[in-house]
XYZ file of C-alpha atoms in Angstrom:
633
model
C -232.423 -158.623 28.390
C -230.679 -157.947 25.317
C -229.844 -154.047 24.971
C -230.969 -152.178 21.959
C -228.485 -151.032 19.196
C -228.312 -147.440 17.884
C -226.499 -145.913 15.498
C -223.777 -143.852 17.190
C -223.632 -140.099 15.771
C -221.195 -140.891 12.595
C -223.434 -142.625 10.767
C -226.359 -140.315 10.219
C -229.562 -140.551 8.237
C -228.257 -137.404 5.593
C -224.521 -139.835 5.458
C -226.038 -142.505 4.227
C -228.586 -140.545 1.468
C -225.375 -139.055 -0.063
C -223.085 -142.445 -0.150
C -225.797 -144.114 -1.648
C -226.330 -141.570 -4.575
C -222.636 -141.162 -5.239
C -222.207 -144.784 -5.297
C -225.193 -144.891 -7.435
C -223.664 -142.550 -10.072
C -220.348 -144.177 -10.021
C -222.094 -147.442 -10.604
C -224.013 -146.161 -13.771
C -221.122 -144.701 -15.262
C -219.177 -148.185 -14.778
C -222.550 -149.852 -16.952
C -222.559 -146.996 -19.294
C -218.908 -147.403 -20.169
C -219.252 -151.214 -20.644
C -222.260 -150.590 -22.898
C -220.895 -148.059 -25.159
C -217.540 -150.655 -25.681
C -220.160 -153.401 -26.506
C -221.854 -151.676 -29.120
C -219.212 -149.240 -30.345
C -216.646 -150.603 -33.040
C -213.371 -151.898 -31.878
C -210.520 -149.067 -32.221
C -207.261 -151.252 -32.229
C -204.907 -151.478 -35.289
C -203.969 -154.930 -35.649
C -200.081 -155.340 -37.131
C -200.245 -154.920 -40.423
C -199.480 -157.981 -43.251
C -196.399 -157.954 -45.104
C -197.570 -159.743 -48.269
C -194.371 -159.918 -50.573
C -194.427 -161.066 -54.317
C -191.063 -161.246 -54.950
C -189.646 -160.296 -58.499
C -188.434 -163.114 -61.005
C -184.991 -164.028 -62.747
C -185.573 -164.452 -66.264
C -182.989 -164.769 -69.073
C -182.013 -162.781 -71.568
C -184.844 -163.310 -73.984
C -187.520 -163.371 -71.241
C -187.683 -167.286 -70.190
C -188.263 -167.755 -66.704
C -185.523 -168.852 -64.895
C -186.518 -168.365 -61.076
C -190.434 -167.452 -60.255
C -191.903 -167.027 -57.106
C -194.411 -169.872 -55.423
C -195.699 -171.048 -51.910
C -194.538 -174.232 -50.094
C -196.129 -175.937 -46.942
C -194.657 -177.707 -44.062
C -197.122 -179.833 -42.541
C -196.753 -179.358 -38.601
C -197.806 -181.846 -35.745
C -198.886 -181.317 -32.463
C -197.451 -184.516 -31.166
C -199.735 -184.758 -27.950
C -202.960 -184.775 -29.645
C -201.387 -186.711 -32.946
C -200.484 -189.486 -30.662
C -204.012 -190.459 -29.652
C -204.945 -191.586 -33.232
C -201.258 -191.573 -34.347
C -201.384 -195.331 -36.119
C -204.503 -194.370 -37.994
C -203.033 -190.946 -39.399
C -199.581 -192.285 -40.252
C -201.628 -194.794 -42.360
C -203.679 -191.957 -44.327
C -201.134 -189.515 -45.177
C -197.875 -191.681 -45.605
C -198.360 -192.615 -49.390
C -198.887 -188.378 -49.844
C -195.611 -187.525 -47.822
C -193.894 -190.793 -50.101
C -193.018 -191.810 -46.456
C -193.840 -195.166 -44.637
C -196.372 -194.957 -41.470
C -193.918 -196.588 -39.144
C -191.235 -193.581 -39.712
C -194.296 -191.368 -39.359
C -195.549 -192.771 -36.040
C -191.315 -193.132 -34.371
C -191.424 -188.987 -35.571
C -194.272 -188.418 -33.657
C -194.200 -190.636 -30.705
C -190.352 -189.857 -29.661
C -190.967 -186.229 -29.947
C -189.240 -184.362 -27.204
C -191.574 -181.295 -27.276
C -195.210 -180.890 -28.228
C -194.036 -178.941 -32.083
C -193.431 -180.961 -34.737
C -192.714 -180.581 -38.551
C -193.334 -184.478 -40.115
C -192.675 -182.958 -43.586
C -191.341 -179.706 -44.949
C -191.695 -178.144 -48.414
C -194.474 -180.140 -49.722
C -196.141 -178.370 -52.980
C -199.331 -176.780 -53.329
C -201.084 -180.157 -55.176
C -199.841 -182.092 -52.357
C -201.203 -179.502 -49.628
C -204.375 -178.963 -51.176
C -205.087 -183.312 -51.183
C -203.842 -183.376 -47.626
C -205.997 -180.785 -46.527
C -209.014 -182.926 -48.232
C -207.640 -185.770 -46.569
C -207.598 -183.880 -42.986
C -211.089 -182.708 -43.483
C -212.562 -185.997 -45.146
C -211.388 -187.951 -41.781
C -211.282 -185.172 -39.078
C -207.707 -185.654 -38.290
C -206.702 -183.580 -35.207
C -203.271 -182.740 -34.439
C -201.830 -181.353 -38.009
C -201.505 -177.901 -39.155
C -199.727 -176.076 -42.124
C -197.064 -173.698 -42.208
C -197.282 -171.487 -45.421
C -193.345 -170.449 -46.831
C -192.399 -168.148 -49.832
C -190.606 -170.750 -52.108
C -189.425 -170.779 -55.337
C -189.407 -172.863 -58.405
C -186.418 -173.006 -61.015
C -187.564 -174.443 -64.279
C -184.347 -175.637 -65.603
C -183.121 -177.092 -62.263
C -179.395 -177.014 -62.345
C -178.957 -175.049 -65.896
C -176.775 -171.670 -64.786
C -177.501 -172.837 -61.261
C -174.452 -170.514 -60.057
C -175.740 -167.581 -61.859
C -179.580 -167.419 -60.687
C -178.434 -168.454 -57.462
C -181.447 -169.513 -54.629
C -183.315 -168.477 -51.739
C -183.474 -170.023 -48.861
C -186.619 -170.505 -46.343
C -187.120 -167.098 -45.245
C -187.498 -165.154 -48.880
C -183.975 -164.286 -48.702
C -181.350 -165.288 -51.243
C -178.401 -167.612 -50.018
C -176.097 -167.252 -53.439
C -175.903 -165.538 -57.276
C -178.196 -163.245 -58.483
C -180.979 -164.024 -55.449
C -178.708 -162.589 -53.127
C -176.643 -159.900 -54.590
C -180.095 -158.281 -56.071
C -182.333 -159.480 -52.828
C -183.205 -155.869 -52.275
C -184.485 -155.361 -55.849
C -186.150 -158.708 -56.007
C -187.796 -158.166 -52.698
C -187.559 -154.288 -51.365
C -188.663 -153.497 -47.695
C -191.716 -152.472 -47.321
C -192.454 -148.637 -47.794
C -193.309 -147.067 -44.376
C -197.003 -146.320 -44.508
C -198.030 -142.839 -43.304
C -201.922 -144.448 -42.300
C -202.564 -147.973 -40.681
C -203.314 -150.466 -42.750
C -203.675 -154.285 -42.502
C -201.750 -155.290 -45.672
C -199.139 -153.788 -46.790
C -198.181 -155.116 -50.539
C -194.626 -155.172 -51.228
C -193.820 -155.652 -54.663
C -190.140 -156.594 -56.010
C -188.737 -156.393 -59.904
C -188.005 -158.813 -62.377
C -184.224 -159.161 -63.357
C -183.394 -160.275 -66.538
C -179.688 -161.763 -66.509
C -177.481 -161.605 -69.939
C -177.440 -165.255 -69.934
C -179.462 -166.992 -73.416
C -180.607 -169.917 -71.449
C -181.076 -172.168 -75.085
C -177.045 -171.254 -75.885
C -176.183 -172.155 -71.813
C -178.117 -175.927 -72.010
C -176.056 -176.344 -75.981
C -172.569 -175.190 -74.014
C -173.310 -176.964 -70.723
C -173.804 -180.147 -72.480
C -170.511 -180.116 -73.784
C -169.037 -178.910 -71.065
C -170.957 -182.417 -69.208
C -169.597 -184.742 -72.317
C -166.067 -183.307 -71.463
C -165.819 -183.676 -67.796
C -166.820 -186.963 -68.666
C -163.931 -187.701 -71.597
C -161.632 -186.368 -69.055
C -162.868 -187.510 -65.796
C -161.515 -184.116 -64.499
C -162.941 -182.900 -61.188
C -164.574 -179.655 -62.749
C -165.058 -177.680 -65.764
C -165.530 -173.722 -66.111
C -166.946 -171.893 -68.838
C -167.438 -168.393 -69.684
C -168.854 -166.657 -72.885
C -168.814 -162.832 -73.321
C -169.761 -160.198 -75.899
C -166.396 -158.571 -76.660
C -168.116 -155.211 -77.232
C -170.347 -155.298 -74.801
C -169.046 -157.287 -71.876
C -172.296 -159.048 -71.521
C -171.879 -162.937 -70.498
C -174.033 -164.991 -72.919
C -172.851 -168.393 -71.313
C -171.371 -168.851 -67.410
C -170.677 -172.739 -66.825
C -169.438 -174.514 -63.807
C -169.537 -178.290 -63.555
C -170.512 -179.842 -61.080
C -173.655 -177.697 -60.521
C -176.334 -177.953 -57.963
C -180.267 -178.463 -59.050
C -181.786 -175.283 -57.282
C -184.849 -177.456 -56.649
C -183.047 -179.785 -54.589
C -180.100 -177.255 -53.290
C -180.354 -178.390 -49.425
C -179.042 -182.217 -51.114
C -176.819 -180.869 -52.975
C -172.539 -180.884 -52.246
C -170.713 -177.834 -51.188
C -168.562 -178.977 -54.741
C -171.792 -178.422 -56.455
C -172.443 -175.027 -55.070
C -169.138 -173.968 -55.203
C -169.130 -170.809 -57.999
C -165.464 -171.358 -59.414
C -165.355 -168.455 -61.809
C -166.138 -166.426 -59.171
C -164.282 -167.480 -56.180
C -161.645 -170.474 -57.429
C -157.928 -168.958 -57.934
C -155.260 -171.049 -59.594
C -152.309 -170.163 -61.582
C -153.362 -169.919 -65.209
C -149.668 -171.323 -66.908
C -149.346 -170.136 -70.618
C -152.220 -168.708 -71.120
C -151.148 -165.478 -69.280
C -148.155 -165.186 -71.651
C -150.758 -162.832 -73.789
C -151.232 -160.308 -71.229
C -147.156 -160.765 -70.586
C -146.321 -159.941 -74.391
C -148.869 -156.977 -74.722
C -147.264 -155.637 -71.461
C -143.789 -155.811 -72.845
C -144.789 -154.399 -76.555
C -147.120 -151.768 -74.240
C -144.393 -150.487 -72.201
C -141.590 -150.866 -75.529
C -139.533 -153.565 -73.932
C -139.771 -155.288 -77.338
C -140.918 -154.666 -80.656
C -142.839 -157.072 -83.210
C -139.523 -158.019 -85.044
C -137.336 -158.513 -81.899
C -135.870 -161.612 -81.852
C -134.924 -163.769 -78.297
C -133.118 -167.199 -78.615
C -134.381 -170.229 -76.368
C -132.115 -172.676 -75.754
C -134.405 -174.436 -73.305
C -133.690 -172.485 -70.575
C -133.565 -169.491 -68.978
C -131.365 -168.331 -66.360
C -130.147 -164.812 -64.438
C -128.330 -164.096 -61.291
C -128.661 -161.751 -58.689
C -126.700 -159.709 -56.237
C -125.094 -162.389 -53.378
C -124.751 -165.284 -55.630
C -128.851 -165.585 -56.152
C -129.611 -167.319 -59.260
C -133.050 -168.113 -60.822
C -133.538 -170.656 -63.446
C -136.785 -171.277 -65.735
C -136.453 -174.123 -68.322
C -138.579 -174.561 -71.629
C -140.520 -177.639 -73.325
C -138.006 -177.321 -76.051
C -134.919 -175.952 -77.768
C -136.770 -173.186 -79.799
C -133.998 -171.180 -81.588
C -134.674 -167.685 -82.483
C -138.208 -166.167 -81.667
C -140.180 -163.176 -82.184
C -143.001 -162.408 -79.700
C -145.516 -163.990 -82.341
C -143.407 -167.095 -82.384
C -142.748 -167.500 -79.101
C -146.943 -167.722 -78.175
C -147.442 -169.900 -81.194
C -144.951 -172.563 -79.345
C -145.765 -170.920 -75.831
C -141.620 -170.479 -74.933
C -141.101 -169.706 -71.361
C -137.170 -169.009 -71.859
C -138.071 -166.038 -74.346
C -141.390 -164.774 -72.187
C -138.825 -164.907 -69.283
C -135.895 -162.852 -71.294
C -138.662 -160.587 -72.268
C -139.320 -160.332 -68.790
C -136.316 -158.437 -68.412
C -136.453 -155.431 -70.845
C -139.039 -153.423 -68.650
C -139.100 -153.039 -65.251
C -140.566 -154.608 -62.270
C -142.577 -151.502 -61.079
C -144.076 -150.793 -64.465
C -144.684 -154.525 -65.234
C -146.903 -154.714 -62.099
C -148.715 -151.769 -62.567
C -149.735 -152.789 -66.409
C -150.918 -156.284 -65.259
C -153.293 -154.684 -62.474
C -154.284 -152.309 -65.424
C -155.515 -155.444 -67.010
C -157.623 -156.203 -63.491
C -155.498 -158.519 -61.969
C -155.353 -158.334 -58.252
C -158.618 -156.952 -58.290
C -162.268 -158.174 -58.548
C -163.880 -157.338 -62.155
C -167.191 -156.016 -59.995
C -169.399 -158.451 -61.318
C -172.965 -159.134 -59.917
C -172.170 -162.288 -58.341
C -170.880 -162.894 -54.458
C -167.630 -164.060 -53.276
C -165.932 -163.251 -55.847
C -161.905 -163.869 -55.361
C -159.089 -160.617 -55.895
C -156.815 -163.228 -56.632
C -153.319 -162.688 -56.178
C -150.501 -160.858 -57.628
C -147.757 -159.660 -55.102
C -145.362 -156.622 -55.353
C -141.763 -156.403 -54.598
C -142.389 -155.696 -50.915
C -143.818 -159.219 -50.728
C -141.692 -161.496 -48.221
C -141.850 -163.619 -51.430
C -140.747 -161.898 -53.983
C -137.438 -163.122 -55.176
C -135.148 -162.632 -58.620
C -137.314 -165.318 -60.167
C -140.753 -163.648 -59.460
C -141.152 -161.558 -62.634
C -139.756 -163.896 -65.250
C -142.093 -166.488 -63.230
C -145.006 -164.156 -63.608
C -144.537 -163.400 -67.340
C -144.909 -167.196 -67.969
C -148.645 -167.522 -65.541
C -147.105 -168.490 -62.587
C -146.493 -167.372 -58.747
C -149.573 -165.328 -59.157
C -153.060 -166.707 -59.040
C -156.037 -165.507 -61.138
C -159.872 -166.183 -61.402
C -161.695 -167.175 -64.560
C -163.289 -163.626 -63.953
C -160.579 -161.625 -64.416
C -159.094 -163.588 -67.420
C -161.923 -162.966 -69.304
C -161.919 -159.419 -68.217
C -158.523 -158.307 -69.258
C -159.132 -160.255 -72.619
C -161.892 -158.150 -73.490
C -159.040 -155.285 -73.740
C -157.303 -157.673 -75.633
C -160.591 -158.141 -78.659
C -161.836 -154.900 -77.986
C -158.677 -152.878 -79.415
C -157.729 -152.047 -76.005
C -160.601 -151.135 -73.989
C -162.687 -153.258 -71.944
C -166.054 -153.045 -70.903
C -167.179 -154.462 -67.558
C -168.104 -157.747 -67.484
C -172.035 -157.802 -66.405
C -174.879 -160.925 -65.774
C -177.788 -158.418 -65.437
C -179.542 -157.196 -69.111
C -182.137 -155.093 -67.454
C -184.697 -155.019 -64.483
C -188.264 -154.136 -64.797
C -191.203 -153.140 -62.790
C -194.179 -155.371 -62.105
C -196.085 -153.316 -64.136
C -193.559 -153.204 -67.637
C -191.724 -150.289 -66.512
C -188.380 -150.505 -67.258
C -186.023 -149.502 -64.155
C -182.619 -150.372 -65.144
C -181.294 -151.148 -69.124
C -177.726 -152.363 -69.158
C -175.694 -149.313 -70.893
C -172.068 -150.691 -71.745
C -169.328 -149.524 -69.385
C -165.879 -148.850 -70.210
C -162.799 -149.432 -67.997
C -159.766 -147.488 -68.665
C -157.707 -148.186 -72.123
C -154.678 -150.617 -70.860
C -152.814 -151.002 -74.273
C -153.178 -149.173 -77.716
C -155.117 -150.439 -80.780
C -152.292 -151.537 -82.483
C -150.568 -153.764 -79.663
C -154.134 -155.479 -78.886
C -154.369 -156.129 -82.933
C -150.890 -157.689 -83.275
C -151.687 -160.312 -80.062
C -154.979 -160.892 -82.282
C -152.875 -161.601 -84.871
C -150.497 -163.891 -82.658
C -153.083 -165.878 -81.270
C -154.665 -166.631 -84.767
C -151.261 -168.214 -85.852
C -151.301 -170.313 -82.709
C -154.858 -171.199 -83.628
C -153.905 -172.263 -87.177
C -149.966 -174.133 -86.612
C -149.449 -173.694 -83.291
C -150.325 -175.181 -79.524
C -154.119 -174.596 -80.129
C -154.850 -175.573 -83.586
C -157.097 -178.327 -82.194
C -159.052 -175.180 -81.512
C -159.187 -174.082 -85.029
C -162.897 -174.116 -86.724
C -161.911 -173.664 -90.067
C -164.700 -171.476 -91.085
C -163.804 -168.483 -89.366
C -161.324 -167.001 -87.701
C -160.120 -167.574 -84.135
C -157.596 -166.499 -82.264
C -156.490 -168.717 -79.124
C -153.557 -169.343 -76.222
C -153.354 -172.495 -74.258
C -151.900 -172.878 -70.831
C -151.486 -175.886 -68.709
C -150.332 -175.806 -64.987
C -148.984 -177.474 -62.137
C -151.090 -177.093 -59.127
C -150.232 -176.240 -55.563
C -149.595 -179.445 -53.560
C -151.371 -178.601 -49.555
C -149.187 -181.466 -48.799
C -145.873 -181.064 -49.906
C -146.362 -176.951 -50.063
C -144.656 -177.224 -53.847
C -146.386 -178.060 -57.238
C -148.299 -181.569 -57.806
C -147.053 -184.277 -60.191
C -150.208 -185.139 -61.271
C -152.714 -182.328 -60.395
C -153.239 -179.884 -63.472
C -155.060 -176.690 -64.056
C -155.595 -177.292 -68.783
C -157.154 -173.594 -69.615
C -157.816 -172.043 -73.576
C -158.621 -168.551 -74.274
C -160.582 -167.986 -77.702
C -161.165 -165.020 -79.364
C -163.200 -164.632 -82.899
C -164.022 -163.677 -85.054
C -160.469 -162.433 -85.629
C -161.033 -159.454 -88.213
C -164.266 -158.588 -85.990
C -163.879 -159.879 -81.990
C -167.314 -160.129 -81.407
C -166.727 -163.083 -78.777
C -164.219 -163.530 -75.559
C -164.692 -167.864 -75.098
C -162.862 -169.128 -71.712
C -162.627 -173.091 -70.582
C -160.817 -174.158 -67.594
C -160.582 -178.195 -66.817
C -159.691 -179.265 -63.169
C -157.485 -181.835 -62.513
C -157.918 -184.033 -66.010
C -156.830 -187.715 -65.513
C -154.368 -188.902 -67.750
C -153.710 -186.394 -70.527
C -153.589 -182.932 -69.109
C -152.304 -181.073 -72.039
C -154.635 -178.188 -72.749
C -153.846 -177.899 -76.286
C -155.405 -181.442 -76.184
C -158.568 -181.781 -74.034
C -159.368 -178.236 -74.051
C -158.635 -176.637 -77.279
C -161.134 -179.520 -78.842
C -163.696 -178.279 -76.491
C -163.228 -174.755 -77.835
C -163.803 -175.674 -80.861
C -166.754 -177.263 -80.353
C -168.346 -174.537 -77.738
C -167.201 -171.939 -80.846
C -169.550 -174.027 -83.136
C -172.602 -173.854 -81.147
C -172.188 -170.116 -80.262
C -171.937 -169.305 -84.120
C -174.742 -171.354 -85.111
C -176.874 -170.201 -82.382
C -176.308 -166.321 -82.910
C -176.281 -166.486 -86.946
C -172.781 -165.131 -87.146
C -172.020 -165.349 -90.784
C -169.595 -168.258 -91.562
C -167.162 -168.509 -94.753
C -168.312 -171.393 -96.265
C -171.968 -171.232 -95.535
C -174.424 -172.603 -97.973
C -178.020 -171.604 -98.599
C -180.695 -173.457 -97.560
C -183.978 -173.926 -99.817
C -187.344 -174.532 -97.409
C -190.456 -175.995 -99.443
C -192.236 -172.916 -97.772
C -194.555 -176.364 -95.841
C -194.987 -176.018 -92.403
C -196.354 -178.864 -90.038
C -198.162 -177.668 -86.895
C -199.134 -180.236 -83.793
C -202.145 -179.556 -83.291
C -203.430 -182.271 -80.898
C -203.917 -182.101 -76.618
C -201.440 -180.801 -73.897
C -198.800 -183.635 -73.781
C -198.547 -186.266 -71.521
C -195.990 -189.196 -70.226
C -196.901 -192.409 -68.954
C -195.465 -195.317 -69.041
C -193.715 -195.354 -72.339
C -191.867 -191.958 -73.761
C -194.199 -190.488 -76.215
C -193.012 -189.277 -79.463
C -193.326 -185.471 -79.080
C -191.416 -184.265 -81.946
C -193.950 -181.209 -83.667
C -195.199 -180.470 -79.854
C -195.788 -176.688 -79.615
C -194.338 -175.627 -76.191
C -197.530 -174.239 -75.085
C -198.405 -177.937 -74.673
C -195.373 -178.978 -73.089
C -195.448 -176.949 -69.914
C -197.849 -178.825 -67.511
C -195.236 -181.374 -67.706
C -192.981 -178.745 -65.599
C -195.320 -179.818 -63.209
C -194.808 -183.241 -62.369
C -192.656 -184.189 -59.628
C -191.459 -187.706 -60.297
C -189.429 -186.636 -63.464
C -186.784 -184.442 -64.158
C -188.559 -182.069 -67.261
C -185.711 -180.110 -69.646
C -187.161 -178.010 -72.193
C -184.829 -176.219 -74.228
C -185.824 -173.270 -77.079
C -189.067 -171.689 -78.126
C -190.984 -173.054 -80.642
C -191.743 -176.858 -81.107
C -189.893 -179.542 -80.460
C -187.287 -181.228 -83.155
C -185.871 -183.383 -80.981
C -185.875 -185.423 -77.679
C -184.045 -187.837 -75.045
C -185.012 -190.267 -74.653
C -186.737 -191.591 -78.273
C -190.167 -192.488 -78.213
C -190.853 -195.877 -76.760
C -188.538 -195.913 -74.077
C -190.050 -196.839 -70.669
C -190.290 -193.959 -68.713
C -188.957 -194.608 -64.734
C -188.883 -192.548 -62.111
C -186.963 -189.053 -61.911
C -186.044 -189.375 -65.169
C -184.258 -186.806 -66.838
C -186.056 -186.139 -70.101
C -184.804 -183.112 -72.556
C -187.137 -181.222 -75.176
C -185.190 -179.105 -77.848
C -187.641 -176.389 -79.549
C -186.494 -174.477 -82.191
């Protein structure tokens, strides 16, 4: 028979009343913990949003050069894509402007299960694939939201504004050197929050964007005449230092900058260095008349060629265009004579020369708001290179190499009796909310040569402007002062100086009683004629014109003009293009801007005001990415 089980002594009656009430209590306070986390409100700080509007880039009179917008790239999950993957393809292809088939190979050789089919799509094209998505259930596509940005001109002082890349940071120009004033860090907050708005400030550049599309398409007509390989323009208040105009062709459209060449992004006044040729000679003859090697009268005889010898039997040798007789320093830039820049060479010496020219900036960056920019290079006598030809060389533009920076630099000293002021792209930079944080004030670099000395180069460059090598340069109706240069470029090959590769610059000054303009055009590597007193002095002339007209400087033979006080206003419906190019001459430009908007052509409106002219005339059939250009006055 089965024995009877008892509990032993351990586990007595009063044992098991106290486990069970303490297990009890522990059990209520488990529930009573649970229910006060159900109904009490959820304590965790989620990571706070970032949301950054990022400042714009406008131009000097307040048109919008860069502004701030949203881009999408439509993401795939290829895994679930793939099980409806033919019908999909089908729907969104004509949105994407892709075919289905290169939609379904995307999806169906994907390696991983992430996928972008399309990136940077706009915010109309978004918002009808999201109807699209939603209309037909489509599983397996998502959005990624992007800061972007939109540039209204497209390529028009693409180098200047500069762009930003994916991430909201700036890649070149402006966008990068003033990323941290376009788009500060955000403040550290002192509470938690879940937004945290971070606010950047508008820059407004120096740049008149109506004067940069009238110079730029010259600058386009004349790499064409040419057929040169680029073309580099710069236009600067000579009081001010302010840069009105900053051209370099070939340029990249900033709304298409990841298809665009590294030629096209390339900033050459910034960051190309060449050997200017002739051109320098100004700088050369208001160093010798600075440091009294030579006075005004002083008079040098070229016989085409200059030559000196050295201790050991070292000779140097430098020969001239021409037999040029007896020369005085004004002379000798109105024919551009290296034999007497090279004797003048010789009346000061080499340790004072130097220092003058890096007075001038040379060797140096001007500090201008742009990245990359090149120091150039002038050597010393300590240079392995420096030989008994150097300074002569030197005097004349070459064995030194320069930017189109610092030319225009050190000829501000040159119009501005003597004293430059610092070149600058940025007018002022302003708050969100109007507040104005920054307002250019004009900056002064040290005085390099007296008032008289930079008055008698005026003077010297006028004559070469009205009989010498830049009268093709000469406007007529008021004054200008220029110097031409044209050089031999460096060979990579041969190590020496190309046969047939030429640097063709002109340096303008006017008006010549009142410098209230510095005007700078380099041309690359010209075919055919190379002589810059030829295919760039013309284009001087021409770039003069436009920046007269456009800032009202007064001209000597300019006539009145009577207005029969009648005014026509357009006063019709927000313009449109369809298939034929509508005639929009009297179009107010309040009615021209939805056409910024479309994507299939390429929309140029130039000016404020109303339109006086277009390309192409009405009636021309409109095709796809056409380049169409609006001038307002």
């Amino acid at each position: 028979m089965p024995r009877k089980m008892t509990p032993n002594g351990f586990i007595s009656r009063a044992r098991l009343i106290v486990f069970s009430v303490v297990f009890g209590a522990f059990l209520l306070y488990i529930i009573g913990n649970y229910g006060k986390l159900a109904v009490d409100e959820l304590k965790t700080a989620a990571p706070a949003v970032v949301e950054t509007e990022r400042g714009s880039i406008l131009d000097a009179d307040g048109k919008p050069l860069a502004v701030s917008t949203h881009f999408y790239h439509l993401a795939a999950t290829p895994s679930i894509l793939k099980k409806n993957i033919s019908e999909t393809a089908r729907l969104i292809a004509p949105l994407l402007d892709m075919e289905p088939a290169a939609i379904e190979e995307m999806v169906t050789s994907a390696s991983g299960d992430f996928l972008y089919i399309k990136k940077k799509l706009s915010e109309s094209i978004h918002d009808e694939l999201v109807n699209l998505i939603d209309s037909y259930n489509l599983r397996g596509l998502y959005f990624d939201t992007i800061p972007g940005r939109i540039y209204p001109d497209n390529a028009l002082a693409s180098h200047v504004i500069g762009y930003m890349g994916d991430s909201g940071v700036g890649l070149s120009g402006i966008e990068y050197t003033m990323q941290s004033v376009l788009s500060p860090e955000p403040v550290a907050q002192t509470e938690a929050v879940s937004v945290i708005q971070n606010r950047g400030q508008n820059v407004y550049l120096t740049i008149k964007s109506d004067l940069q599309y009238k110079l730029e398409k010259i600058c386009h007509s004349a790499l064409e005449s040419t057929q040169a390989e680029s073309i580099m323009l710069i236009a600067a208040e000579a009081k001010t230092g302010e840069i009105l105009s900053y051209i370099s062709l070939p340029s990249a459209n900033l709304n298409a900058y990841s298809s665009s060449s590294s030629e096209e992004r390339t900033d050459r006044p910034a960051m190309h260095a060449y050997e200017p040729g002739s051109v320098f000679k100004i700088f050369s003859v208001s160093t010798f008349l600075e440091l009294g090697g030579i006075k005004e009268d002083d008079i040098f005889l070229c016989d085409g060629r200059f030559e000196v010898s050295g201790a050991g039997g070292e000779k140097a040798v430098i020969n001239c265009l021409d037999h040029h007789g007896w020369l005085t320093a004004r002379e000798a830039l109105k024919y551009s004579c290296n034999d007497v820049l090279a004797q003048m060479s010789q009346t000061v010496k080499t340790e004072d020369f130097l220092a003058k020219i890096r007075e001038f900036g040379f060797g140096n960056k001007t500090g201008i708001e742009l990245p990359s920019e090149s120091r150039g290079l002038l050597k010393d006598q300590n240079d392995k290179y420096w030989s008994l030809r150097s300074q002569p060389t030197i005097s004349i533009g070459q064995e030194m190499s320069v930017s189109a920076l610092q030319m225009v630099q050190a000829a501000l000293s040159i119009a501005n009796g003597g004293v430059a002021p610092k070149l600058t792209l940025i007018s002022k930079i302003v708050d969100m909310d109007g507040t104005v944080a920054y307002n250019h004030q004009v900056d002064y670099r040290d005085r390099v040569i007296s008032e008289e000395t930079a008055k008698y180069v005026l003077s010297c460059m006028e004559t070469t402007a009205q009989s010498g090598t830049g009268s093709r340069a000469n406007i007529g109706d008021v004054k200008i002062g220029v110097k031409t240069g044209t050089a031999q470029m460096a060979d990579p090959v041969t190590g020496g100086y190309s046969d047939t590769d030429f640097v063709s610059n002109c340096m303008a000054v006017f008006p010549i009683e009142d410098p209230q303009i510095v005007l700078y055009i380099v041309i690359t590597k010209a075919q055919g004629e190379t002589y810059a007193g030829r295919i760039v002095a013309p284009v001087i002339a021409q770039a003069a014109d436009a920046i007269i007209d456009h800032l009202g400087m007064q001209r000597n033979s300019a006539s009145s003009v009577t207005h029969s006080d009648k005014v026509s206003f357009y006063t019709g419906e927000p313009a449109e293009i369809n298939d034929l190019m509508p005639d929009l001459t009297g179009t107010p430009k309040r009615h021209l801007t939805q056409l910024l908007l479309r994507e299939d052509l390429e929309i140029l409106i130039n000016g404020d005001g109303y339109v006086v002219s277009q390309y192409p005339p009405a009636g021309t059939p409109v095709t796809e990415n056409m380049r169409i250009e609006l001038n307002l006055e």
